[in-house]
mmCIF file of C-alpha atoms in Angstrom:
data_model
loop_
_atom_site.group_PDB
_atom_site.id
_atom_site.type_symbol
_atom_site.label_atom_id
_atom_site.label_comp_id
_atom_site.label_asym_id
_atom_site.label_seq_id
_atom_site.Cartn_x
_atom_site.Cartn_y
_atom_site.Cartn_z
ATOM 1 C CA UNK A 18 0.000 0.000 0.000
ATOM 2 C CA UNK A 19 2.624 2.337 0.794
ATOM 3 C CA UNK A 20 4.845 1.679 -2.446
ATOM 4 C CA UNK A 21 1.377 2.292 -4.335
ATOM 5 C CA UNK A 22 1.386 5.927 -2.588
ATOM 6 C CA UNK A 23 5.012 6.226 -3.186
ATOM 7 C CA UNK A 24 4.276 5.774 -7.329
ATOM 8 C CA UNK A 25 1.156 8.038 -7.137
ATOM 9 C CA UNK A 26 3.033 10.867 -5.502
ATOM 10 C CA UNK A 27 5.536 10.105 -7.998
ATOM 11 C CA UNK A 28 3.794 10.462 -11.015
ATOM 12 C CA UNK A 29 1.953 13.422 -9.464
ATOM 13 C CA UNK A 30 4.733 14.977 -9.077
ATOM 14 C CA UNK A 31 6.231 14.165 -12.373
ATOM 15 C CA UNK A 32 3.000 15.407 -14.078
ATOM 16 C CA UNK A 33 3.025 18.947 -11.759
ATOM 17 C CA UNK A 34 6.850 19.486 -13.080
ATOM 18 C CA UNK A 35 6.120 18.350 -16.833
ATOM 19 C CA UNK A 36 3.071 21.061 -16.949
ATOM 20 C CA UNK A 37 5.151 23.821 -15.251
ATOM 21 C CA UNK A 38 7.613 23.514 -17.648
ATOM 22 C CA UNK A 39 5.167 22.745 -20.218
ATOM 23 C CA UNK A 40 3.818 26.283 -19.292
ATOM 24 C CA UNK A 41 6.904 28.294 -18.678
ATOM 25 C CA UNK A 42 7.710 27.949 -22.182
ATOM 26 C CA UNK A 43 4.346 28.288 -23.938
ATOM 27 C CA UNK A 44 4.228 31.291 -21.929
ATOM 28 C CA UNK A 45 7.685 32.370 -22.936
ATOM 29 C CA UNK A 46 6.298 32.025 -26.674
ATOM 30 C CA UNK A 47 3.051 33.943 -26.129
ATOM 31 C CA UNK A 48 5.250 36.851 -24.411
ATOM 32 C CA UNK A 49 7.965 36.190 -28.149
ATOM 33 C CA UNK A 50 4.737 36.536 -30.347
ATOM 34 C CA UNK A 51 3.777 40.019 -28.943
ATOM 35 C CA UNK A 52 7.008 41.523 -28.424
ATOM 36 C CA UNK A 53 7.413 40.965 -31.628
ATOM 37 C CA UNK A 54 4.760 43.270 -32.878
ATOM 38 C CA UNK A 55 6.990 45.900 -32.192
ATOM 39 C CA UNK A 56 8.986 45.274 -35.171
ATOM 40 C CA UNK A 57 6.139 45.283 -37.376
ATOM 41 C CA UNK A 58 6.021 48.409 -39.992
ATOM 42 C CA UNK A 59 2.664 49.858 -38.454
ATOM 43 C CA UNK A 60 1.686 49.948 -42.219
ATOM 44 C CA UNK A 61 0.733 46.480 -43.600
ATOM 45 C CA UNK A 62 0.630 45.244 -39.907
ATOM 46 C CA UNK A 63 0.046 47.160 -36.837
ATOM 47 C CA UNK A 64 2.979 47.991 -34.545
ATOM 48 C CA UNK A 65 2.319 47.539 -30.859
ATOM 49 C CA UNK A 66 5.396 48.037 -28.099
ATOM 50 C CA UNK A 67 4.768 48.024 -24.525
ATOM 51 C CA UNK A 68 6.583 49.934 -21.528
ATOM 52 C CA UNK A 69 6.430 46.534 -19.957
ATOM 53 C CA UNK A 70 5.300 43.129 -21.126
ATOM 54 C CA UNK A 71 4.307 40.048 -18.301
ATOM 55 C CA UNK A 72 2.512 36.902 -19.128
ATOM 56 C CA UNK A 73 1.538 35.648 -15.965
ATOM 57 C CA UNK A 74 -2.007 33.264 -14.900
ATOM 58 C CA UNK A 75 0.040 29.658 -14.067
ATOM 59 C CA UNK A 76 -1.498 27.494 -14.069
ATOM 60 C CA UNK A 77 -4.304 27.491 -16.023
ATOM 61 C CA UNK A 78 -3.944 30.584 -18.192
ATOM 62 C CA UNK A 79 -2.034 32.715 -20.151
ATOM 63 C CA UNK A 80 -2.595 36.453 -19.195
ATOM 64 C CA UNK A 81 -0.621 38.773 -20.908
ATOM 65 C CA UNK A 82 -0.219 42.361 -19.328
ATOM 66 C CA UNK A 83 1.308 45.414 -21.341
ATOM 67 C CA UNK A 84 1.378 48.415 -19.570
ATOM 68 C CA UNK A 85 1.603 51.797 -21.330
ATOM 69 C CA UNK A 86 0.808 50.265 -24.613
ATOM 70 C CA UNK A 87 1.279 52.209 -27.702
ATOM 71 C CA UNK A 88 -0.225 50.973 -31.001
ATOM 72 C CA UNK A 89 0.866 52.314 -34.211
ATOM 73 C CA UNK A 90 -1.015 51.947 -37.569
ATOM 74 C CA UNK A 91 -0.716 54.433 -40.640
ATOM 75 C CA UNK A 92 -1.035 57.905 -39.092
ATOM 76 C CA UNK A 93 -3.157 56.690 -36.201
ATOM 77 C CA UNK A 94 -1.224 56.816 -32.468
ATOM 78 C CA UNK A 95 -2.984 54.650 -30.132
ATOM 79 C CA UNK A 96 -2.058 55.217 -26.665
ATOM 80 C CA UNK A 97 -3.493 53.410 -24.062
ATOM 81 C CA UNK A 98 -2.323 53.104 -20.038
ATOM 82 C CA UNK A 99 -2.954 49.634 -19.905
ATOM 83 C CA UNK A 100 -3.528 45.899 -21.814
ATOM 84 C CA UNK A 101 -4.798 42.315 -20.700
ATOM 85 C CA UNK A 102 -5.130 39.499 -22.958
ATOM 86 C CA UNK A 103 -5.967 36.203 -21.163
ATOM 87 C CA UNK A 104 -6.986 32.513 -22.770
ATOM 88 C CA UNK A 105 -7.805 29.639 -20.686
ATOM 89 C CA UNK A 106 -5.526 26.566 -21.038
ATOM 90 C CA UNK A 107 -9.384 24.335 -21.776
ATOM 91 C CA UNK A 108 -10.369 27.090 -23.870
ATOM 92 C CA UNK A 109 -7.483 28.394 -26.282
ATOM 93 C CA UNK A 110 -9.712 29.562 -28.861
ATOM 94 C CA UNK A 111 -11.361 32.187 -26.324
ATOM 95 C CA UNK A 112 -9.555 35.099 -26.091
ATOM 96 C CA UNK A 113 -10.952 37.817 -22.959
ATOM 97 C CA UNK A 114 -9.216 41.332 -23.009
ATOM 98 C CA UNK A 115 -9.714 44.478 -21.133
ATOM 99 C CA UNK A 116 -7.718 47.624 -21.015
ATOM 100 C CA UNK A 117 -7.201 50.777 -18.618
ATOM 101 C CA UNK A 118 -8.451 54.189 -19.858
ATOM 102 C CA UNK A 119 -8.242 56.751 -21.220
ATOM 103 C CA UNK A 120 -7.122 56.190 -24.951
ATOM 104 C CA UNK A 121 -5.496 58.465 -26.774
ATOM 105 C CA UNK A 122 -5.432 58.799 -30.135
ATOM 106 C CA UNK A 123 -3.432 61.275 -32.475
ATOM 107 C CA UNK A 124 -3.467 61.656 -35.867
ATOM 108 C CA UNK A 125 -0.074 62.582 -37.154
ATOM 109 C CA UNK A 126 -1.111 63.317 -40.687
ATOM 110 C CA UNK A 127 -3.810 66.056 -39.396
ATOM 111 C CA UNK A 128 -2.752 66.921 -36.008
ATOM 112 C CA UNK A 129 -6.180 66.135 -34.380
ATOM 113 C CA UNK A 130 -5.695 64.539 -30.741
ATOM 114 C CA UNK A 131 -8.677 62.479 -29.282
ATOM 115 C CA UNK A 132 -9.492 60.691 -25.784
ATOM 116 C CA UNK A 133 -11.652 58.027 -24.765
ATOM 117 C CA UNK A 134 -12.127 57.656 -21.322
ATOM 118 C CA UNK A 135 -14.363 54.508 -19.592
ATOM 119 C CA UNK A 136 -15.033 53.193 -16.335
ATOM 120 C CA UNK A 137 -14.468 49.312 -18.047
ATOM 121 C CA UNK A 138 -14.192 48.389 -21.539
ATOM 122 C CA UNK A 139 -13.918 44.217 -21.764
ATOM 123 C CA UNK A 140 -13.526 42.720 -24.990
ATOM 124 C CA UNK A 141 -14.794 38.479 -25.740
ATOM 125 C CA UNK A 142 -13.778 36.944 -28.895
ATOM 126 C CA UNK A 143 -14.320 33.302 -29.493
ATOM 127 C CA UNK A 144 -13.040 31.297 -32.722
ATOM 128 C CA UNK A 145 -14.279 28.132 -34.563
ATOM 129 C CA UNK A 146 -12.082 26.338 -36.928
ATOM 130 C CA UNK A 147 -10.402 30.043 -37.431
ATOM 131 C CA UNK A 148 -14.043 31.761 -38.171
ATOM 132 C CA UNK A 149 -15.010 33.797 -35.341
ATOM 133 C CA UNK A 150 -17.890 32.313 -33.805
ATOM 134 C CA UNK A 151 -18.546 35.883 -31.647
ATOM 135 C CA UNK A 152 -16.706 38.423 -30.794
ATOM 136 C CA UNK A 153 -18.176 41.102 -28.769
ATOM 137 C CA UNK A 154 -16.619 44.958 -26.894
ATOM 138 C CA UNK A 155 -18.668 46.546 -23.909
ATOM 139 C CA UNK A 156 -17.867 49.780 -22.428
ATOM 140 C CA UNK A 157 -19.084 51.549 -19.790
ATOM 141 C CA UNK A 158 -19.076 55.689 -18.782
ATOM 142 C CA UNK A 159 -17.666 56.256 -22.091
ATOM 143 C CA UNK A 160 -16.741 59.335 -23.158
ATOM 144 C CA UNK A 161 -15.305 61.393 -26.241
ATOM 145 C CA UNK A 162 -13.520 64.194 -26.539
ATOM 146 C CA UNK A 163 -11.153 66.512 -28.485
ATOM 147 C CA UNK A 164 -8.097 67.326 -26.343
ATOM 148 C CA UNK A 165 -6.368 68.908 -29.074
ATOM 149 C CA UNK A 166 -7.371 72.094 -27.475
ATOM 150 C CA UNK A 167 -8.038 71.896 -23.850
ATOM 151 C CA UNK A 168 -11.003 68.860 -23.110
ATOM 152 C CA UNK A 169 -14.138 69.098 -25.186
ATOM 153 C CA UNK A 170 -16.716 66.641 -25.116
ATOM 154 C CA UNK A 171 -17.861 65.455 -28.364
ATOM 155 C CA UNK A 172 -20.055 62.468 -26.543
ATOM 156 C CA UNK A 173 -20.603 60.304 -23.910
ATOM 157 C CA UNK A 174 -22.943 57.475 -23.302
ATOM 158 C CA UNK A 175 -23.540 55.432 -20.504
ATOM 159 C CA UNK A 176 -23.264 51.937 -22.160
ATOM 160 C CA UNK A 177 -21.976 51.069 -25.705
ATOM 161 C CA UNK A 178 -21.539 47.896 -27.096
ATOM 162 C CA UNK A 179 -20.374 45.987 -30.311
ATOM 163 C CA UNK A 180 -20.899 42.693 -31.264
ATOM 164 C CA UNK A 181 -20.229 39.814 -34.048
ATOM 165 C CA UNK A 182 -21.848 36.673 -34.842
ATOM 166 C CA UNK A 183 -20.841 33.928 -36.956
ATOM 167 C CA UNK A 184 -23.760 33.175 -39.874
ATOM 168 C CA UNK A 185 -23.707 29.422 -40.318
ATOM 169 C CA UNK A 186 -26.046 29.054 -42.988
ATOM 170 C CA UNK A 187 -23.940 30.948 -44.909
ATOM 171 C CA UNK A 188 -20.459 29.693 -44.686
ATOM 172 C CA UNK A 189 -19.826 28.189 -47.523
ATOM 173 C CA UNK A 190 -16.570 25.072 -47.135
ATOM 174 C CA UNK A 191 -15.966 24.905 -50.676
ATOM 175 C CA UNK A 192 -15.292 28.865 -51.841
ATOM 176 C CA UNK A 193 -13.690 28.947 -47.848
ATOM 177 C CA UNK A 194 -16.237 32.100 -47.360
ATOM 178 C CA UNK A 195 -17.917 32.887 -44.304
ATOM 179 C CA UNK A 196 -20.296 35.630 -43.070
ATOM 180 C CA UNK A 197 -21.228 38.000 -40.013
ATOM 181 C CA UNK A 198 -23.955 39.689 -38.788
ATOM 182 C CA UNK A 199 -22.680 43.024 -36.912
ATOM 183 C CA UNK A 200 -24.688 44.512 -34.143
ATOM 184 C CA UNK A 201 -24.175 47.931 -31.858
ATOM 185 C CA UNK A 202 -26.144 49.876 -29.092
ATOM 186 C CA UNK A 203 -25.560 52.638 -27.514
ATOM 187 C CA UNK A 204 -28.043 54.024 -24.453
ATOM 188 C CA UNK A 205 -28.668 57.517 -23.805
ATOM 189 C CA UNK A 206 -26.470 58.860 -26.021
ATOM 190 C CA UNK A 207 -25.624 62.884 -25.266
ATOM 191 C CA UNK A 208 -23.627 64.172 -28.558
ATOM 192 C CA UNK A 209 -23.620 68.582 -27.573
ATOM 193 C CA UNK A 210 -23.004 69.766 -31.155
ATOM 194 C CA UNK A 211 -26.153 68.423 -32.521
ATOM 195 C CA UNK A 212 -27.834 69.369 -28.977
ATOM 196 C CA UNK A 213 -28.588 65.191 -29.136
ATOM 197 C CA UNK A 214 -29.131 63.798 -25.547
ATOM 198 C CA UNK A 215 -30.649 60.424 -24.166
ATOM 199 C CA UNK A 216 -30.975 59.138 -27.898
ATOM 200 C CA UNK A 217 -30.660 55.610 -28.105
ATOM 201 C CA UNK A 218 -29.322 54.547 -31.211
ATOM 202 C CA UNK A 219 -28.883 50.724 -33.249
ATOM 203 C CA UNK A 220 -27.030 49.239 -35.859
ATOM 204 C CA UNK A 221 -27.656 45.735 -37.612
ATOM 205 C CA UNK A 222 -25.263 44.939 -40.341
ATOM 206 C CA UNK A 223 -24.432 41.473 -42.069
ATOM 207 C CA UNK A 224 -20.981 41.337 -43.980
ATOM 208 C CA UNK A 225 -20.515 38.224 -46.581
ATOM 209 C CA UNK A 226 -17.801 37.445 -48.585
ATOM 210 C CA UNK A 227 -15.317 36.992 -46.192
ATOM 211 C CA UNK A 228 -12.361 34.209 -45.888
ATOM 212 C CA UNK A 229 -13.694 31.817 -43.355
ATOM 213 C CA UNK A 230 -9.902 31.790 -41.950
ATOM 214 C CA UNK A 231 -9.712 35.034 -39.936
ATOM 215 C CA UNK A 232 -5.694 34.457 -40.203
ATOM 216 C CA UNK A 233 -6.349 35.704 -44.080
ATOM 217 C CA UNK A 234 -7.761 39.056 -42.645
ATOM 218 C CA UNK A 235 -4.881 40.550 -43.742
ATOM 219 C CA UNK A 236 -4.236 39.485 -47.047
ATOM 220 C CA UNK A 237 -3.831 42.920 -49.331
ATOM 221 C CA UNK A 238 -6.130 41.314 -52.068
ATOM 222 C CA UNK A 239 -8.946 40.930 -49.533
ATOM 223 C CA UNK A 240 -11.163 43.571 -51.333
ATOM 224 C CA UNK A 241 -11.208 41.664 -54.363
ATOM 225 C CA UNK A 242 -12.091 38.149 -53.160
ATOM 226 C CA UNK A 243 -14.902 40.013 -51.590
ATOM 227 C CA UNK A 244 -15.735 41.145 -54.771
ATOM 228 C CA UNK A 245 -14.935 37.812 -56.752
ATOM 229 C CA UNK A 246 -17.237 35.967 -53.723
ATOM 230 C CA UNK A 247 -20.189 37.808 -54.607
ATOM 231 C CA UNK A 248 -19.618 40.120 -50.760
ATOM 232 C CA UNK A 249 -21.883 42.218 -49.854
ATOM 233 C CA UNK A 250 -22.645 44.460 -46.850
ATOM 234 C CA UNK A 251 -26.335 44.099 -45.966
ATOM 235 C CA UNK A 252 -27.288 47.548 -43.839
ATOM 236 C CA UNK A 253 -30.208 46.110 -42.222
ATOM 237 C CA UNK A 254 -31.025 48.377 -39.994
ATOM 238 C CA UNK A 255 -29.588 51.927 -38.479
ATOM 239 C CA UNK A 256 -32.125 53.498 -35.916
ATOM 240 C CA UNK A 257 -31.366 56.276 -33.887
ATOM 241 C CA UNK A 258 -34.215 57.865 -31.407
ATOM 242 C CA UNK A 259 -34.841 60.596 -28.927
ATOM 243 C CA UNK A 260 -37.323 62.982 -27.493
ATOM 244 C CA UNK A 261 -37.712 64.724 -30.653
ATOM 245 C CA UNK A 262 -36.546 63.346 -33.472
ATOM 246 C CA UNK A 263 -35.802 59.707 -35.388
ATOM 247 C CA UNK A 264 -33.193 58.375 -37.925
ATOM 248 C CA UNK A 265 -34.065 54.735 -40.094
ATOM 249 C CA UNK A 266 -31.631 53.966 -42.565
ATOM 250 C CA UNK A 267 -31.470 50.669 -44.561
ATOM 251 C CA UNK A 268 -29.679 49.299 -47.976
ATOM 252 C CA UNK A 269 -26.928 47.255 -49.132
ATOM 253 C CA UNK A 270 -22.925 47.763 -50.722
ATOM 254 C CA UNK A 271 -20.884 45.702 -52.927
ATOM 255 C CA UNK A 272 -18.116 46.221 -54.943
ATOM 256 C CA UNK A 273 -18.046 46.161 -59.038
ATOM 257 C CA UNK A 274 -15.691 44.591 -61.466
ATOM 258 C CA UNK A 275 -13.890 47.649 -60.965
ATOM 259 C CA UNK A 276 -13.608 47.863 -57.515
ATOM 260 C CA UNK A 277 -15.935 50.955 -57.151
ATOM 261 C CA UNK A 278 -18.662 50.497 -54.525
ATOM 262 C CA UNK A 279 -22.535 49.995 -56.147
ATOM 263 C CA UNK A 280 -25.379 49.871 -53.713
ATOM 264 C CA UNK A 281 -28.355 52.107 -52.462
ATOM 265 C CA UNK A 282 -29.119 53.335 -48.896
ATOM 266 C CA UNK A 283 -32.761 54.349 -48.051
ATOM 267 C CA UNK A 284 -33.103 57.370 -45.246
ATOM 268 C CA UNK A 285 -36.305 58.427 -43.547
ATOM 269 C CA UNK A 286 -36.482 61.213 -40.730
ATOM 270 C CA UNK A 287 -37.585 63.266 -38.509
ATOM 271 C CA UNK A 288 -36.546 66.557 -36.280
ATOM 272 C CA UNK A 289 -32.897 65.700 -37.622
ATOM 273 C CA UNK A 290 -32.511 68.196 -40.699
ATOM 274 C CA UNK A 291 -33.121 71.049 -38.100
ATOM 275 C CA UNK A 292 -30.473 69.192 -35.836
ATOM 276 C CA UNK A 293 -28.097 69.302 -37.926
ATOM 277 C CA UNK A 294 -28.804 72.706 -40.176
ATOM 278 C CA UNK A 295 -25.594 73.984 -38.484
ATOM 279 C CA UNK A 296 -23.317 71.095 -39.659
ATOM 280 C CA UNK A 297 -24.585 70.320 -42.942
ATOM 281 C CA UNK A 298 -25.961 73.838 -44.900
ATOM 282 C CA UNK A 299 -28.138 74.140 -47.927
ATOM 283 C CA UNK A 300 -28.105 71.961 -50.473
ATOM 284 C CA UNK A 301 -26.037 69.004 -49.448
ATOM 285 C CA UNK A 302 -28.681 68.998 -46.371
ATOM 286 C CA UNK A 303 -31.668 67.957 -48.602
ATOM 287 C CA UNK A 304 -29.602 66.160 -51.105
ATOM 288 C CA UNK A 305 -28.538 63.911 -48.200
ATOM 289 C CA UNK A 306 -31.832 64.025 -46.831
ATOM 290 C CA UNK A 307 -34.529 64.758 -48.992
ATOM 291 C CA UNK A 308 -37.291 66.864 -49.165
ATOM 292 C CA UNK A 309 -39.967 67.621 -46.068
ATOM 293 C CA UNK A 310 -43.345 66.053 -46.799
ATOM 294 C CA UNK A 311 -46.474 67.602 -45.636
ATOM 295 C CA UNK A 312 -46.198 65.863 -42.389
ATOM 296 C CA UNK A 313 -42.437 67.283 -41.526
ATOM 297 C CA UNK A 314 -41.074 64.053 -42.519
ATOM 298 C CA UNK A 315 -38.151 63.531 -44.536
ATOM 299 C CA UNK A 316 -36.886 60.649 -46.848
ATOM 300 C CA UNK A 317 -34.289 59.904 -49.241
ATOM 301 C CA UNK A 318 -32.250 57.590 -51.523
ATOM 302 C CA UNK A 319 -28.433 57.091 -51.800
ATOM 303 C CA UNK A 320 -27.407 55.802 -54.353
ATOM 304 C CA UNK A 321 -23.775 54.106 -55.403
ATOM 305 C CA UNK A 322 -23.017 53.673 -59.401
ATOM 306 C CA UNK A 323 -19.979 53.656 -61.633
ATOM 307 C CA UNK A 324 -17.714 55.778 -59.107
ATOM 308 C CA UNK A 325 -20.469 58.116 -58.303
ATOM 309 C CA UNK A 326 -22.859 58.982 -55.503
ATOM 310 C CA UNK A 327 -26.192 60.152 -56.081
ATOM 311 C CA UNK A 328 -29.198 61.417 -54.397
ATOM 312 C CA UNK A 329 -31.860 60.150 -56.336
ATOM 313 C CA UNK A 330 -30.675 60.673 -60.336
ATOM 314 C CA UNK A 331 -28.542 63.821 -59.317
ATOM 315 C CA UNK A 332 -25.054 63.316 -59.025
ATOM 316 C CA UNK A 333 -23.323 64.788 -55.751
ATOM 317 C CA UNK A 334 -19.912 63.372 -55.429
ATOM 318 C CA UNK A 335 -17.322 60.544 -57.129
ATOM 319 C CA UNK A 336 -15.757 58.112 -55.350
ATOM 320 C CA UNK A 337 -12.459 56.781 -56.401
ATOM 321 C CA UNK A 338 -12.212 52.340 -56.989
ATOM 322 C CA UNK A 339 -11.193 50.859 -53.732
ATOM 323 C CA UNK A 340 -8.957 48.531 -55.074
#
């Protein structure tokens, strides 16, 4: 009996010190994998560098903590105090995240400076044979403003959050195409310049077209397997309400055979052409817009054709191929 306990222990203990190594050097590759973001251009690939980088969680996760993170991509500066990534051993294709405000973001072609401040922001994205099966952000106390000046709110809302669901029915194995359907909310939304406050205000989006391996994400000729896979962004829904005043807008976008974008966008309102008189004058306003019924009410059609934009038949701007 007592040799039996002896072997147990043994193996036990054998099995403790395999894992702990096991783990000391995934970890030490997870902690590899992200310091090496910093030598990435910021151009084709974000650059991210940290002030300090820990993976920590033994023994049953990896959580990696960068504090002072700085992300660069294009002209965009993303500054943020603080960064957690964690993935449970059982669960490797889970990925939680949640980061330490405020942001702050700087544009280095135009100068502008922004911050976004929060109380939490927690990000959940799950994968499923490399297709993302959900990913969702939620943020709390959020607010927006333009410090390039002093602080100035642009907006703050109470809750916002972002989410994205994997669409079966519509993968499709043999093109290797998959699809989402995007949804957003934000509560009580107070946005000064257009004198907006406790508007609530949704988005419901679907996105097909895209590789079902989110590893290709990246690929440069993206755009045009989109394209070439028939992708199309399905606006099913943008509502945005308050006391006085509602936004509906609906349509769908694709691309062409020339990579220029070809859709329509249907918008009804009300109370939001005298909202936003001051930011959008006379005759881009109605063009945008449309003309007031009888009953104050207000619809329109966008539409997207050969490199143009129209309201209605009349032209109003060009837009250059994407691709």
């Amino acid at each position: 009996m007592k040799k039996r306990i002896i072997i147990l222990g043994s193996v036990v203990l054998a099995v403790v010190v395999a894992w702990s190594l096991a783990w000391l050097v995934l970890a030490g590759l997870v902690k590899q994998q992200i310091a090496a973001q910093a030598q990435a251009d910021g151009i084709t690939s974000p650059q991210i560098t940290c002030q300090t980088l820990d993976v920590g969680g033994f023994p049953f996760r990896f959580d990696a903590d960068c504090t002072q993170a700085s992300i660069v991509s294009g002209d965009m500066v993303f500054d943020l105090p603080g960064l957690r990534a964690s993935v449970r051993v059982y669960a490797p294709t889970h990925m939680l995240a949640s980061a330490l405000g405020p942001l702050q973001v700087s544009d280095t072609f135009t100068g502008t400076r922004n911050s976004v401040s929060w109380s939490t922001l927690e990000a959940s994205v799950r994968l499923s044979d490399w297709r993302i099966a959900r990913a969702s952000v939620s943020g709390r106390d959020v607010v927006w403003s333009d410090t390039l000046f002093g602080q100035n709110q642009i907006a703050a809302t109470p809750l916002v959050e972002l989410h994205l669901f994997d669409i079966p029915e519509q993968h499709d194995a043999q093109r290797q195409t998959a699809a989402l359907a995007g949804y957003m909310l934000a509560n009580d939304l107070a946005y000064p310049a257009l004198t907006l406050s406790d508007t609530n205000a949704e988005v419901q989006l679907e996105l097909s077209g895209l590789p079902d391996d989110v590893r290709n994400w990246g690929d440069p000729n993206l755009l045009p397997s989109l394209q070439a896979a028939d992708g199309q962004l399905k606006i099913i829904a943008v509502r945005g309400t308050d006391a006085g005043s509602t936004l509906d807008a609906a349509g769908a976008l694709a691309f062409d055979a020339q990579g220029q974008i070809d859709g329509q966008i249907t918008i009804a309102s009300t109370g939001v052409a005298e909202r936003i008189g001051p930011l959008l004058e006379e005759p881009w306003r109605t063009l945008v817009l449309g003309a007031p019924a009888p009953d104050g009410s207000y619809a329109n059609q966008i539409n997207f054709r050969s490199g143009g934009i129209y309201s209605g038949l009349i032209p109003i701007a060009a837009l250059p191929p994407l691709y």
